[in-house]
Each structure stands twice: as structure tokens, then as C-alpha cells.
Amino acid sequence: MAEDVLTSLTLTAALAAATTVALLILAPPLAWWLAHTNRRGASLVEALVALPLVLPPTVLGFYLLLAMTEDAWLGASWRSLTGQPLAFTFSGLVLASIIYSLPFVAQPLTASFRNTPAELLDAASVMGVAPAARFLRFMLPLHWRALVAAGVLGFAHTVGEFGIVLMIGGNIPGETRVLSILLFDQVESLDYASAHLTAAILLVVSLTALTLTYGTLRRQ
Amino acid sequence: MSLTLKGRFAPPGGFELEVDLELPSSGVTSVIGVSGSGKSTLLRLIAGLNRSPSFQVMLNGHDWSTLPAHRRPISMTLQQPALFPHLTVAGNLRAVPGGSRFDEAVSRFGLEGLLERKPAALSGGQQQRAALARAYLKPAALWLLDEPLSALDAMARARLAPMLGELCRTLGKPVIYVTHALSEVVQIADHLVILEAGRVIGAGPPGSVAAELDHPLSPMIDTGAILAVEFDTYDEAHDLSTLRIGTQTLRVRGNLSQAPSPLRVQIPARDVALALERPLGTSILNCLEVTLTSLAPTPDGAVFAELECAGQPLRARITRLSQDNLQLVPGMALHALVKSVALDVRGDWAQLPE
């Protein structure tokens, strides 16, 4: 029983970490673009990013499952690239989590980037700093709080995933059975003692992570 | 050898700037105007922070119009110091790509002891000095200063102004200095450009701009006249300096014995009154013998009396009633009463607290 919990805990942590790292690389440029572009298509892109906030996870999971099957474009290209299937694998879960948790990382970043004082952007330009370097060297450090907050939200939200994991990951121990799925299993089989342990771990880990983060941000 | 600024810039919102200027590519050019006149916009166009296909910027034959701001060889300070708040002063200085002369910049702007501080722990004047040092580190062909003193309180201005004057004199690079206060630049400007509502209404050497304008200036920018004078003596008991203009004298507050010579003084037209005879029993110290050369109505119903004082132009702003009462006609000999306080050799560039 405790072994199941440990396996799922490790898997959940690995999934959340991989997702957070990927999102902290992908989301900042996207959020910067959203914060500063005047292009017409920007609203559509912003809506697409926010979609996981309003869609039931099962809807997203359903479409992703269809795309990840061996006959569909996503599953097929992944197979030709890596030789592995995507549906019901850890890699598939990471990909789905990136899409599902994207708004939780991109939105706080976009909000923070929009508040960049215009004179700092001007100052960097007249100092001779090119736009890409300006973003990497000055804007990311300037917005480090937003990056920390976005990273924690992305991590915590991935830990809390359930519906989308169930749709595309199933329930494979060590591969796709994360803590939330394990808890569901335990309750279904009326193993309330184990369910208590799993639920308590999720609760304590989430609360501790958030408290530590908010504490750090508050002190600065 | 010159800086060409030509074209029209009309961002959304109704404001429009249209100029055709050929500025000398050496010395200090001061662009003066009230807020909304377009002076900062002009500077941003030179810097490339604003760009428009219909606005051309050329320095010594090199067309900058298509260059983005970060590729233009300029050093610039913005109206705000705009230091990066997450970096120390040293961090801000080291952030300049290809920055050289670090130690020189630090000592020139008195930043020793402040290097490890974050901008939030600096006063306004210290922040502006750090911003100037940051600009100084960048190798540049042209300097742009956007109201470098306007965000500071009087004390900080008095400390920074001489540093800025020294910088402009010793850079060996052309400087474009934007300000709304002529008094800030009266001692250092070699060339003046006066902007109003997005148009140039006067350009040329300081002495002649005020005098040669076709149209009287907006009453909001009272440039009046700029006179060249020589220091004569200092009266310590009354803290007054006597300045010589031809055979006549002007007295102003403070010790100007160390001031550069010749000295320029600015006399706003509204601070000059006219009298037919030398008045007795007045607190006004300065009375110059002048000749009336012409009269011109101002847009707001007053009259500019153009005067000549020891071969230099002077201007008085008077009412139409006064014009009638004194029965003014060109060629008349008059006495111009100038309030001492209006003589702008005050503080800013002359002698300043350490």
C-alpha cells in the first residue's frame, strides 16, 4: 500500500516538475508577445491559451486522446520520431499537462509583463541592447516574482490534475497513475485507510509549497 | 557636417510634429518648448524610440531612419532616470553592452560609495547621476538629454547642473538638450531651437533667436533677450555682482567672479519695464539706457517693445495703455528697468553649493 503511494508520489512529482520546466521555457516568450503585440490575431491566441480554464478537462482530454492515437497526426509523428506511443504514456501526460497548465503560467506572466515601465524598455534600447537580449537579460530578472508565482501555480495545478490524466493516461502504475488517480482507485475499492494517507499527502504537499512560495514573495 | 531632421510625424491621437531642421553637429543644441510642444517627441525620433517612414534623421550624411534604437550610436538620458530596479548601480552600469571607461564614469559622476546600492535607495539626484554615467559608458556619436533636471528638486538641480554643464563642455560630441526652461541652458547652449505645437518657431544662435523671430513668441515661453556681459566686481557686503554691458552695468545677486566669461544673461520680456526718465526712489537696481527699435503686438493683446542696449537686442513686454501713455515711437531713447531677480545667471550655472 505505502509502496503504491510512494510510486505515485514520485510519478506525480516528476510529471509536475517536467511540466513546470517546459512551461517556464515556453510561456515567457508567449506571454511577452501577448503583453506587447498589437496584432489582430492576438485575441484568438489569448483565448486559446485561456481555454483550459473554462473547458472541462475531459473535453481537452478527449481531443488530445484522439490526436495521440497511432493513426492521428500527433501520435503518428511522435511514433516516427521516438519509436514510442504517446497515448497512455508518461510523455503523453507531460504534453497534455503543458497544454492544460499553460494558462496558469502564461496569465500571471502576461499581467506582470504588461506592467513593465515603458521607460525601462526605452532605457535598454538606448543603451544599445537588442530586443531579445533585453528580454532575457533585463525583463526576466525584473519579473522574477511573477516567474516564481507562475512556476508554483503551474506545478501545483499539474499535481492537482485528474480528468485529463484519466482520459489520456489511464491508470498504469509507475507510468501514468499519479496521486489523484491513485486516490480515486482507493476510494472506489473502499480502501479508506489508504485514501486518507494519499489525500493527506496531496493536501500537505500543496499547502506547504504554496505557503513557502508566498512567504518568499512576501519577504522581498 | 550636420544633423538633419526632416519630415512629419503624426502618431494616433491628433498630435503632429513637422520640422525641417539642419543642426550643427558640434556643440550644444537646446530644444526649448512648453510641454506638448513636441520637443521630447523630436528627441525620441532622433533616438529611434519613435520611428516613421515620413521622418528622416541623418547625421553627417548617414541616414539613421531605418536603424532601430539599439543600433543608433547615441547616448541618451530619459526624463526619468529609468535605472533597472533589480540591479545595483554597478549592475546598471555594467549592463551597457561594450561599455568602456567604467572607473572614469564612476568618478566623473561621483558614484563612489553608491555602486552597491539599489536605485530605490538613492535620491533623485543620485539616480540621475547614475543614469548619466550609464549613458556615458556607451560609445556614441551624439548625446541626447531629455529634461535632465526637471524631475529633481531645487537642491539636487543645483548640484547636478554644474556637472551637466561640465559634461556638455568637455564631451567633444554634439549634444541635443531638451528643456522647458531656457535658464537651464542659457550658459551652455550654442544653438537654440524653439518648438511650439509641433512646429519650429525659431532656430539659431542664442543671442539672435530671441531677437530675430518673425513672430513674437508665445507668452508661455518668454525667451525675452539673451545678452552677453562681462563680470566687473563683486560687492561682498550686499552679495551683489556687477556685470558690464558696454559702458553700462547690471547688478545681480551672488558672486560671479568665478563664472566663465563672457557670461550670458537671460532677461524675460515681462521683467522689463520702460520709463521715459531714469526713475528716482525705486528698489529696482538695474536701469539700462536703451533705444526703441520697433513695436509689435503679441498674440494675447500686449505689445513687445524691441530695444537696443549697447548694440545688443533687449525686449520689453508692456500693455497697449503704456504704449499710448508713453507715446512710444521707434528711435526714442528710453530707460529699461530690469528686476535683478530676472537676470538668469542665478545659481544654475554660476556658483553653486558643493
Coordinates of C-alpha atoms in Angstrom, one line a residue:
Chain A
M1 CA 0.0 0.0 0.0
A2 CA 2.7 2.5 1.1
E3 CA 4.7 1.4 -1.9
D4 CA 1.8 2.3 -4.2
V5 CA 1.7 5.7 -2.7
L6 CA 5.5 6.3 -3.0
T7 CA 5.4 5.2 -6.7
S8 CA 2.6 7.6 -7.4
L9 CA 4.1 10.4 -5.4
T10 CA 7.4 10.1 -7.3
L11 CA 5.5 10.0 -10.6
T12 CA 3.4 13.0 -9.7
A13 CA 6.5 15.0 -8.7
A14 CA 8.2 14.0 -12.0
L15 CA 5.2 15.0 -14.1
A16 CA 4.8 18.3 -12.3
A17 CA 8.5 19.1 -12.5
A18 CA 8.8 18.3 -16.2
T19 CA 5.7 20.3 -17.0
T20 CA 6.8 23.3 -15.0
V21 CA 10.3 23.3 -16.6
A22 CA 8.8 23.1 -20.0
L23 CA 6.3 25.8 -19.3
L24 CA 8.9 28.2 -17.8
I25 CA 10.7 27.9 -21.1
L26 CA 7.7 28.2 -23.4
A27 CA 5.4 30.5 -21.6
P28 CA 7.6 33.7 -21.0
P29 CA 8.2 34.5 -24.7
L30 CA 4.5 33.8 -25.5
A31 CA 3.4 35.9 -22.5
W32 CA 5.7 38.8 -23.6
W33 CA 4.3 38.6 -27.1
L34 CA 0.7 38.7 -25.7
A35 CA 1.6 41.6 -23.4
H36 CA 3.0 43.8 -26.1
T37 CA 1.6 42.8 -29.5
N38 CA -0.9 44.9 -31.4
R39 CA -1.7 42.2 -34.0
R40 CA -5.2 41.3 -34.8
G41 CA -4.8 37.6 -34.1
A42 CA -3.6 38.2 -30.6
S43 CA -7.1 37.9 -29.0
L44 CA -7.6 34.5 -30.6
V45 CA -4.2 33.3 -29.3
E46 CA -5.0 34.7 -25.8
A47 CA -8.4 32.9 -25.9
L48 CA -6.7 29.6 -26.9
V49 CA -4.2 29.9 -24.1
A50 CA -7.1 30.5 -21.6
L51 CA -9.3 27.7 -23.0
P52 CA -8.2 25.1 -20.4
L53 CA -9.6 27.4 -17.7
V54 CA -13.1 27.1 -18.9
L55 CA -13.3 23.7 -20.7
P56 CA -14.0 20.6 -18.7
P57 CA -10.7 18.6 -18.5
T58 CA -12.5 15.7 -20.1
V59 CA -13.2 17.7 -23.3
L60 CA -9.5 18.6 -23.7
G61 CA -8.6 15.0 -22.8
F62 CA -10.9 13.6 -25.4
Y63 CA -9.5 15.7 -28.2
L64 CA -5.9 15.0 -27.1
L65 CA -6.6 11.3 -26.9
L66 CA -7.9 11.4 -30.5
A67 CA -4.8 13.2 -31.6
M68 CA -2.5 10.9 -29.8
T69 CA -3.7 7.6 -31.2
E70 CA -1.4 5.8 -33.6
D71 CA -3.5 6.8 -36.7
A72 CA -3.7 10.5 -35.8
W73 CA -1.1 13.0 -36.8
L74 CA 0.3 13.7 -33.3
G75 CA 0.6 10.0 -32.3
A76 CA 2.0 9.1 -35.7
S77 CA 4.6 11.8 -35.8
W78 CA 5.6 11.0 -32.2
R79 CA 6.0 7.4 -33.1
S80 CA 8.1 8.1 -36.1
L81 CA 10.3 10.5 -34.0
T82 CA 10.8 8.3 -30.9
G83 CA 9.5 4.9 -31.7
Q84 CA 7.1 5.2 -28.8
P85 CA 3.4 5.6 -28.5
L86 CA 2.0 8.8 -26.9
A87 CA -1.3 7.8 -25.5
F88 CA -1.2 6.1 -22.1
T89 CA 2.5 7.0 -21.6
F90 CA 4.3 9.4 -19.3
S91 CA 5.4 11.6 -22.3
G92 CA 1.8 11.9 -23.4
L93 CA 0.9 13.1 -19.9
V94 CA 3.6 15.7 -19.9
L95 CA 2.4 17.0 -23.2
A96 CA -1.2 17.2 -22.1
S97 CA -0.2 18.8 -18.8
I98 CA 1.8 21.5 -20.6
I99 CA -1.4 22.5 -22.6
Y100 CA -3.6 22.1 -19.6
S101 CA -1.5 24.2 -17.2
L102 CA -0.4 26.8 -19.7
P103 CA -2.9 29.4 -18.6
F104 CA -1.8 29.1 -15.0
V105 CA 1.7 30.1 -16.0
A106 CA 1.1 32.4 -19.0
Q107 CA -1.6 34.6 -17.4
P108 CA 0.3 35.8 -14.4
L109 CA 3.3 36.4 -16.6
T110 CA 1.3 38.4 -19.2
A111 CA -0.2 40.5 -16.4
S112 CA 3.2 41.3 -15.0
F113 CA 4.9 41.9 -18.4
R114 CA 2.1 44.4 -19.2
N115 CA 3.2 46.4 -16.2
T116 CA 6.7 46.9 -17.4
P117 CA 7.5 50.6 -17.1
A118 CA 7.9 51.9 -20.6
E119 CA 11.0 54.0 -19.7
L120 CA 12.9 50.8 -18.8
L121 CA 12.3 49.4 -22.2
D122 CA 13.4 52.7 -23.7
A123 CA 16.4 52.8 -21.5
A124 CA 17.5 49.3 -22.6
S125 CA 17.1 50.3 -26.2
V126 CA 19.2 53.5 -26.0
M127 CA 21.8 51.6 -24.0
G128 CA 22.2 49.5 -27.2
V129 CA 20.6 46.3 -26.0
A130 CA 18.8 44.3 -28.8
P131 CA 15.2 43.2 -28.1
A132 CA 16.0 39.5 -27.5
A133 CA 18.8 40.3 -25.1
R134 CA 16.6 43.0 -23.5
F135 CA 14.0 40.3 -22.7
L136 CA 16.4 37.6 -21.5
R137 CA 18.9 39.8 -19.5
F138 CA 16.6 42.5 -18.1
M139 CA 12.9 41.6 -18.3
L140 CA 13.1 38.1 -17.0
P141 CA 15.1 39.1 -13.9
L142 CA 12.9 42.2 -13.5
H143 CA 9.8 40.0 -13.4
W144 CA 11.3 37.2 -11.2
R145 CA 8.4 37.3 -8.7
A146 CA 5.9 36.7 -11.5
L147 CA 8.1 33.8 -12.8
V148 CA 8.2 32.2 -9.3
A149 CA 4.5 32.7 -8.8
A150 CA 3.7 31.3 -12.3
G151 CA 6.0 28.3 -11.8
V152 CA 4.4 27.4 -8.4
L153 CA 0.9 27.7 -9.9
G154 CA 1.9 25.6 -12.8
F155 CA 3.4 23.0 -10.6
A156 CA 0.5 22.9 -8.1
H157 CA -2.1 22.8 -10.9
T158 CA -0.3 19.8 -12.5
V159 CA -0.2 18.0 -9.2
G160 CA -4.0 18.5 -9.0
E161 CA -4.8 17.2 -12.5
F162 CA -7.3 14.4 -12.6
G163 CA -9.7 14.4 -15.5
I164 CA -7.2 14.8 -18.3
V165 CA -4.9 12.2 -16.8
L166 CA -7.8 9.7 -16.7
M167 CA -8.7 10.4 -20.3
I168 CA -5.3 10.1 -21.9
G169 CA -3.1 8.3 -19.3
G170 CA -5.4 5.7 -17.8
N171 CA -4.2 4.0 -14.7
I172 CA -0.8 2.4 -15.2
P173 CA 1.3 2.1 -12.0
G174 CA 4.7 3.8 -12.4
E175 CA 3.7 5.2 -15.8
T176 CA 0.5 7.2 -15.5
R177 CA -1.0 6.5 -12.1
V178 CA -0.5 9.9 -10.4
L179 CA -1.7 10.5 -6.8
S180 CA -5.1 11.9 -7.8
I181 CA -5.8 8.7 -9.8
L182 CA -4.5 6.5 -7.0
L183 CA -6.8 8.3 -4.5
F184 CA -9.8 7.7 -6.9
D185 CA -8.8 4.0 -7.1
Q186 CA -8.5 3.6 -3.4
V187 CA -11.9 5.2 -2.7
E188 CA -13.6 3.0 -5.4
S189 CA -12.2 -0.1 -3.8
L190 CA -13.4 1.2 -0.4
D191 CA -9.8 1.3 1.0
Y192 CA -10.4 4.4 3.1
A193 CA -7.3 4.0 5.2
S194 CA -5.0 4.3 2.2
A195 CA -7.2 7.0 0.7
H196 CA -6.7 9.0 3.9
L197 CA -2.9 8.8 3.5
T198 CA -2.9 9.8 -0.2
A199 CA -5.3 12.7 0.4
A200 CA -3.3 13.9 3.3
I201 CA 0.0 13.8 1.3
L202 CA -1.6 15.8 -1.5
L203 CA -3.1 18.3 0.9
V204 CA 0.1 18.8 2.9
V205 CA 2.5 19.0 -0.1
S206 CA 0.3 21.5 -1.9
L207 CA -0.3 23.7 1.2
T208 CA 3.5 23.6 2.1
A209 CA 4.6 24.5 -1.4
L210 CA 2.2 27.4 -1.6
T211 CA 3.0 28.7 1.9
L212 CA 6.7 28.6 1.3
T213 CA 6.3 30.4 -2.0
Y214 CA 4.0 33.1 -0.8
G215 CA 6.3 33.5 2.2
T216 CA 9.3 34.1 0.0
L217 CA 7.5 36.6 -2.2
R218 CA 6.2 38.4 0.8
R219 CA 9.7 38.8 2.4
Q220 CA 11.2 40.5 -0.7
Chain B
M1 CA 28.7 68.2 -41.1
S2 CA 25.3 68.4 -39.6
L3 CA 22.3 66.6 -38.1
T4 CA 19.3 66.7 -40.5
L5 CA 15.8 66.3 -39.1
K6 CA 13.2 66.4 -41.7
G7 CA 9.6 65.3 -42.1
R8 CA 6.3 64.7 -40.4
F9 CA 5.4 62.5 -37.5
A10 CA 1.7 62.1 -36.6
P11 CA 1.1 59.3 -34.1
P12 CA -2.6 58.4 -33.4
G13 CA -4.2 60.9 -31.1
G14 CA -4.0 64.2 -33.0
F15 CA -0.6 65.4 -32.2
E16 CA 1.6 66.3 -35.2
L17 CA 5.2 67.2 -35.4
E18 CA 6.6 68.7 -38.6
V19 CA 10.1 70.0 -38.9
D20 CA 12.8 70.7 -41.4
L21 CA 16.0 71.3 -39.4
E22 CA 19.7 71.4 -40.1
L23 CA 21.5 71.3 -36.7
P24 CA 25.2 71.8 -36.3
S25 CA 27.0 68.5 -35.5
S26 CA 29.0 70.0 -32.7
G27 CA 28.4 72.0 -29.5
V28 CA 25.2 72.1 -27.5
T29 CA 21.8 72.5 -29.3
S30 CA 19.0 73.2 -26.9
V31 CA 15.4 72.4 -27.9
I32 CA 13.0 74.5 -25.9
G33 CA 9.3 74.4 -25.7
V34 CA 6.4 74.1 -23.3
S35 CA 5.0 70.6 -22.6
G36 CA 3.1 69.3 -25.6
S37 CA 5.3 71.3 -28.0
G38 CA 6.8 68.1 -29.3
K39 CA 10.4 68.5 -28.0
S40 CA 10.5 65.1 -26.4
T41 CA 9.0 63.5 -29.4
L42 CA 11.7 65.1 -31.6
L43 CA 14.3 63.6 -29.3
R44 CA 12.7 60.2 -29.4
L45 CA 12.7 60.4 -33.2
I46 CA 16.4 61.1 -33.2
A47 CA 17.0 58.2 -30.8
G48 CA 14.8 55.8 -32.8
L49 CA 12.4 55.2 -29.9
N50 CA 9.8 56.6 -32.3
R51 CA 10.2 55.9 -36.0
S52 CA 8.2 56.9 -39.0
P53 CA 8.8 56.4 -42.7
S54 CA 7.9 60.0 -43.2
F55 CA 10.6 61.3 -40.8
Q56 CA 14.3 61.4 -41.8
V57 CA 17.2 61.5 -39.4
M58 CA 20.7 61.9 -40.8
L59 CA 24.0 62.6 -39.0
N60 CA 26.9 63.7 -41.2
G61 CA 25.4 62.0 -44.3
H62 CA 24.5 58.7 -42.6
D63 CA 20.8 58.0 -42.8
W64 CA 19.5 56.6 -39.5
S65 CA 15.9 56.5 -40.5
T66 CA 15.7 52.7 -40.8
L67 CA 18.0 51.9 -37.8
P68 CA 16.3 50.6 -34.7
A69 CA 17.1 52.5 -31.5
H70 CA 19.5 49.9 -30.1
R71 CA 21.7 50.2 -33.3
R72 CA 21.9 54.0 -33.3
P73 CA 25.2 55.5 -32.0
I74 CA 23.6 57.7 -29.3
S75 CA 23.9 58.2 -25.6
M76 CA 20.6 59.3 -24.1
T77 CA 19.1 60.1 -20.7
L78 CA 15.3 59.9 -20.4
Q79 CA 13.1 62.2 -18.4
Q80 CA 13.1 59.6 -15.6
P81 CA 16.4 58.0 -14.6
A82 CA 15.0 54.6 -15.7
L83 CA 17.5 52.6 -13.8
F84 CA 16.8 48.9 -13.6
P85 CA 15.3 48.4 -10.1
H86 CA 16.6 44.9 -9.6
L87 CA 20.2 45.8 -10.3
T88 CA 22.6 47.8 -8.2
V89 CA 24.2 51.0 -9.6
A90 CA 27.2 48.9 -10.6
G91 CA 24.9 46.4 -12.2
N92 CA 23.2 49.1 -14.2
L93 CA 26.5 50.5 -15.4
R94 CA 27.9 47.1 -16.3
A95 CA 24.7 46.3 -18.3
V96 CA 25.8 48.6 -21.1
P97 CA 26.9 46.4 -24.0
G98 CA 30.5 47.3 -24.9
G99 CA 30.6 49.8 -22.1
S100 CA 34.1 51.3 -21.5
R101 CA 35.5 53.9 -19.1
F102 CA 33.8 52.4 -16.0
D103 CA 36.1 53.9 -13.4
E104 CA 36.1 57.3 -15.2
A105 CA 32.3 57.4 -15.3
V106 CA 32.1 56.5 -11.7
S107 CA 34.4 59.3 -10.6
R108 CA 33.1 61.8 -13.1
F109 CA 29.5 61.5 -11.7
G110 CA 30.5 61.0 -8.1
L111 CA 29.2 57.5 -7.7
E112 CA 31.9 56.1 -5.5
G113 CA 30.2 54.7 -2.4
L114 CA 26.9 54.2 -4.2
L115 CA 27.9 51.3 -6.5
E116 CA 26.4 48.6 -4.4
R117 CA 23.1 50.3 -3.8
K118 CA 19.9 49.6 -5.5
P119 CA 18.1 52.5 -7.2
A120 CA 15.4 52.6 -4.6
A121 CA 18.0 53.5 -2.0
L122 CA 19.2 56.6 -4.0
S123 CA 18.0 60.1 -4.0
G124 CA 16.6 61.6 -7.2
G125 CA 19.8 63.4 -8.0
Q126 CA 21.9 60.3 -7.3
Q127 CA 19.7 58.3 -9.7
Q128 CA 20.0 60.9 -12.4
R129 CA 23.8 60.9 -12.0
A130 CA 23.8 57.1 -12.3
A131 CA 21.7 57.4 -15.4
L132 CA 24.2 59.9 -16.9
A133 CA 27.1 57.6 -16.0
R134 CA 25.3 54.8 -17.8
A135 CA 24.8 56.9 -20.9
Y136 CA 28.5 58.0 -20.6
L137 CA 29.7 54.4 -20.8
K138 CA 28.2 53.8 -24.2
P139 CA 30.4 54.9 -27.1
A140 CA 28.3 57.4 -29.0
A141 CA 28.4 59.9 -31.8
L142 CA 25.6 62.1 -30.4
W143 CA 24.2 62.8 -26.9
L144 CA 20.5 63.3 -26.2
L145 CA 19.4 64.8 -22.9
D146 CA 15.7 64.8 -22.2
E147 CA 14.9 67.4 -19.5
P148 CA 17.8 66.1 -17.3
L149 CA 16.9 68.4 -14.4
S150 CA 13.2 68.6 -14.5
A151 CA 12.5 65.6 -12.2
L152 CA 14.7 67.0 -9.5
D153 CA 14.1 69.3 -6.5
A154 CA 15.9 72.7 -6.3
M155 CA 18.8 71.3 -4.2
A156 CA 19.5 68.4 -6.5
R157 CA 19.3 70.6 -9.6
A158 CA 21.8 73.0 -8.1
R159 CA 24.3 70.1 -7.6
L160 CA 23.7 68.4 -10.9
A161 CA 23.6 71.5 -13.1
P162 CA 27.3 72.2 -13.0
M163 CA 28.2 68.6 -13.6
L164 CA 25.9 68.7 -16.7
G165 CA 27.5 71.9 -17.9
E166 CA 30.9 70.5 -17.5
L167 CA 29.8 67.3 -19.3
C168 CA 28.4 69.3 -22.2
R169 CA 31.6 71.4 -22.5
T170 CA 34.1 68.5 -22.3
L171 CA 32.4 65.7 -24.2
G172 CA 33.6 66.8 -27.6
K173 CA 30.4 65.3 -29.0
P174 CA 27.3 67.1 -30.2
V175 CA 24.6 67.3 -27.5
I176 CA 20.9 67.9 -28.0
Y177 CA 19.5 69.2 -24.7
V178 CA 15.7 69.3 -24.4
T179 CA 14.2 71.5 -21.7
H180 CA 11.2 73.8 -21.0
A181 CA 13.4 76.2 -19.0
L182 CA 15.7 78.4 -21.1
S183 CA 17.5 79.4 -17.9
E184 CA 18.9 75.8 -17.7
V185 CA 20.8 76.1 -20.9
V186 CA 21.4 79.8 -21.3
Q187 CA 25.1 79.4 -20.4
I188 CA 25.8 76.3 -22.3
A189 CA 23.7 76.3 -25.5
D190 CA 25.5 77.2 -28.7
H191 CA 22.3 76.8 -30.7
L192 CA 18.6 77.2 -29.8
V193 CA 15.6 75.6 -31.4
I194 CA 12.2 76.8 -30.1
L195 CA 9.3 74.5 -30.7
E196 CA 5.6 75.3 -30.4
A197 CA 2.7 72.9 -31.1
G198 CA 4.9 70.7 -33.2
R199 CA 6.5 73.4 -35.3
V200 CA 9.8 75.2 -35.1
I201 CA 9.2 78.9 -34.4
G202 CA 12.8 79.9 -34.0
A203 CA 16.3 78.5 -34.5
G204 CA 19.8 80.0 -34.4
P205 CA 22.5 81.2 -32.0
P206 CA 21.1 82.2 -28.6
G207 CA 21.6 85.9 -28.9
S208 CA 19.8 86.2 -32.2
V209 CA 17.0 83.7 -31.8
A210 CA 15.1 85.8 -29.3
A211 CA 15.6 89.0 -31.4
E212 CA 15.1 87.6 -34.9
L213 CA 11.9 85.7 -34.6
D214 CA 9.4 86.8 -37.1
H215 CA 6.5 86.3 -34.8
P216 CA 6.5 87.2 -31.1
L217 CA 6.9 84.2 -29.0
S218 CA 4.0 82.6 -27.3
P219 CA 3.6 84.3 -24.0
M220 CA 4.2 81.0 -22.3
I221 CA 7.8 80.8 -23.5
D222 CA 9.1 84.2 -22.6
T223 CA 12.6 83.9 -24.0
G224 CA 13.0 87.6 -24.0
A225 CA 16.6 88.5 -24.7
I226 CA 19.9 86.9 -24.1
L227 CA 22.7 89.4 -23.5
A228 CA 26.5 88.8 -23.4
V229 CA 28.0 90.6 -20.4
E230 CA 31.4 90.7 -18.6
F231 CA 32.0 90.3 -14.9
D232 CA 33.2 93.5 -13.3
T233 CA 33.2 93.5 -9.5
Y234 CA 31.7 91.7 -6.5
D235 CA 30.3 93.6 -3.6
E236 CA 30.6 91.2 -0.7
A237 CA 28.6 93.3 1.8
H238 CA 25.5 93.1 -0.3
D239 CA 26.3 89.9 -2.1
L240 CA 25.9 91.6 -5.5
S241 CA 28.0 91.2 -8.6
T242 CA 28.3 94.0 -11.1
L243 CA 28.3 93.0 -14.7
R244 CA 29.3 95.2 -17.6
I245 CA 27.3 95.6 -20.8
G246 CA 29.1 98.1 -23.0
T247 CA 29.5 101.2 -20.7
Q248 CA 26.5 100.3 -18.6
T249 CA 26.2 98.0 -15.7
L250 CA 23.8 95.3 -14.3
R251 CA 23.8 94.1 -10.8
V252 CA 22.8 90.5 -9.9
R253 CA 22.8 88.5 -6.7
G254 CA 25.7 86.2 -5.9
N255 CA 29.4 86.1 -6.5
L256 CA 30.0 85.6 -10.2
S257 CA 33.8 86.2 -10.1
Q258 CA 34.5 82.6 -11.0
A259 CA 31.9 82.5 -13.8
P260 CA 33.0 81.9 -17.4
S261 CA 33.5 85.0 -19.5
P262 CA 31.7 86.3 -21.4
L263 CA 28.6 85.4 -19.4
R264 CA 25.2 85.2 -20.9
V265 CA 22.2 86.6 -19.0
Q266 CA 18.6 86.0 -20.0
I267 CA 16.1 88.7 -19.4
P268 CA 12.5 87.7 -19.9
A269 CA 10.4 90.4 -21.7
R270 CA 7.9 90.5 -18.9
D271 CA 10.6 91.5 -16.4
V272 CA 11.5 94.6 -18.3
A273 CA 9.6 97.9 -17.7
L274 CA 10.1 101.1 -19.6
A275 CA 10.4 104.7 -18.4
L276 CA 11.0 108.0 -20.1
E277 CA 13.4 109.2 -17.5
R278 CA 15.7 107.5 -15.0
P279 CA 13.4 106.9 -12.0
L280 CA 14.3 108.0 -8.5
G281 CA 13.3 106.2 -5.4
T282 CA 12.9 102.7 -6.7
S283 CA 14.0 99.4 -5.3
I284 CA 14.9 98.2 -8.8
L285 CA 18.7 98.2 -9.1
N286 CA 19.0 97.9 -12.8
C287 CA 18.2 100.7 -15.2
L288 CA 19.7 100.5 -18.7
E289 CA 19.7 103.2 -21.3
V290 CA 18.1 101.8 -24.4
T291 CA 16.8 102.8 -27.8
L292 CA 13.4 101.7 -29.0
T293 CA 13.7 100.0 -32.4
S294 CA 10.2 98.7 -33.1
L295 CA 6.9 97.8 -31.6
A296 CA 4.9 94.6 -32.3
P297 CA 1.6 93.3 -30.9
T298 CA 1.7 90.0 -29.0
P299 CA -0.9 87.3 -29.8
D300 CA -2.6 88.0 -26.4
G301 CA -3.1 91.7 -26.8
A302 CA 0.0 93.1 -25.2
V303 CA 2.9 94.8 -27.0
F304 CA 6.6 93.8 -27.4
A305 CA 8.9 96.8 -27.4
E306 CA 12.1 95.8 -29.2
L307 CA 15.0 97.7 -27.7
E308 CA 18.7 98.1 -28.3
C309 CA 21.1 98.2 -25.4
A310 CA 24.9 98.8 -26.2
G311 CA 24.4 97.1 -29.6
Q312 CA 22.5 94.1 -28.2
P313 CA 18.8 93.4 -28.5
L314 CA 16.5 93.6 -25.5
R315 CA 12.8 93.1 -25.3
A316 CA 10.1 94.5 -23.0
R317 CA 6.5 93.3 -22.8
I318 CA 4.2 96.2 -22.0
T319 CA 0.5 97.0 -22.2
R320 CA -1.1 98.9 -25.1
L321 CA -2.1 101.5 -22.5
S322 CA 1.5 102.0 -21.5
Q323 CA 2.4 102.3 -25.2
D324 CA -0.1 105.1 -25.6
N325 CA 0.7 106.8 -22.3
L326 CA 4.4 107.0 -23.1
Q327 CA 3.7 107.9 -26.7
L328 CA 6.3 105.4 -27.9
V329 CA 7.8 105.8 -31.3
P330 CA 10.8 103.9 -32.8
G331 CA 14.1 105.7 -32.3
M332 CA 13.1 107.1 -28.9
A333 CA 15.7 106.9 -26.1
L334 CA 14.2 105.1 -23.0
H335 CA 15.2 103.7 -19.7
A336 CA 14.6 99.9 -19.3
L337 CA 14.0 98.8 -15.7
V338 CA 15.1 95.3 -15.1
K339 CA 14.4 93.4 -11.9
S340 CA 17.6 91.9 -10.7
V341 CA 16.0 88.6 -9.9
A342 CA 15.1 88.2 -13.6
L343 CA 18.7 88.0 -14.6
D344 CA 19.2 84.4 -15.1
V345 CA 22.8 84.0 -14.2
R346 CA 21.4 82.8 -10.9
G347 CA 22.6 79.6 -9.3
D348 CA 22.2 77.2 -12.1
W349 CA 25.4 77.7 -14.0
A350 CA 27.2 80.3 -11.9
Q351 CA 28.2 79.5 -8.4
L352 CA 26.6 76.6 -6.7
P353 CA 26.7 74.9 -3.3
E354 CA 29.1 71.9 -3.2

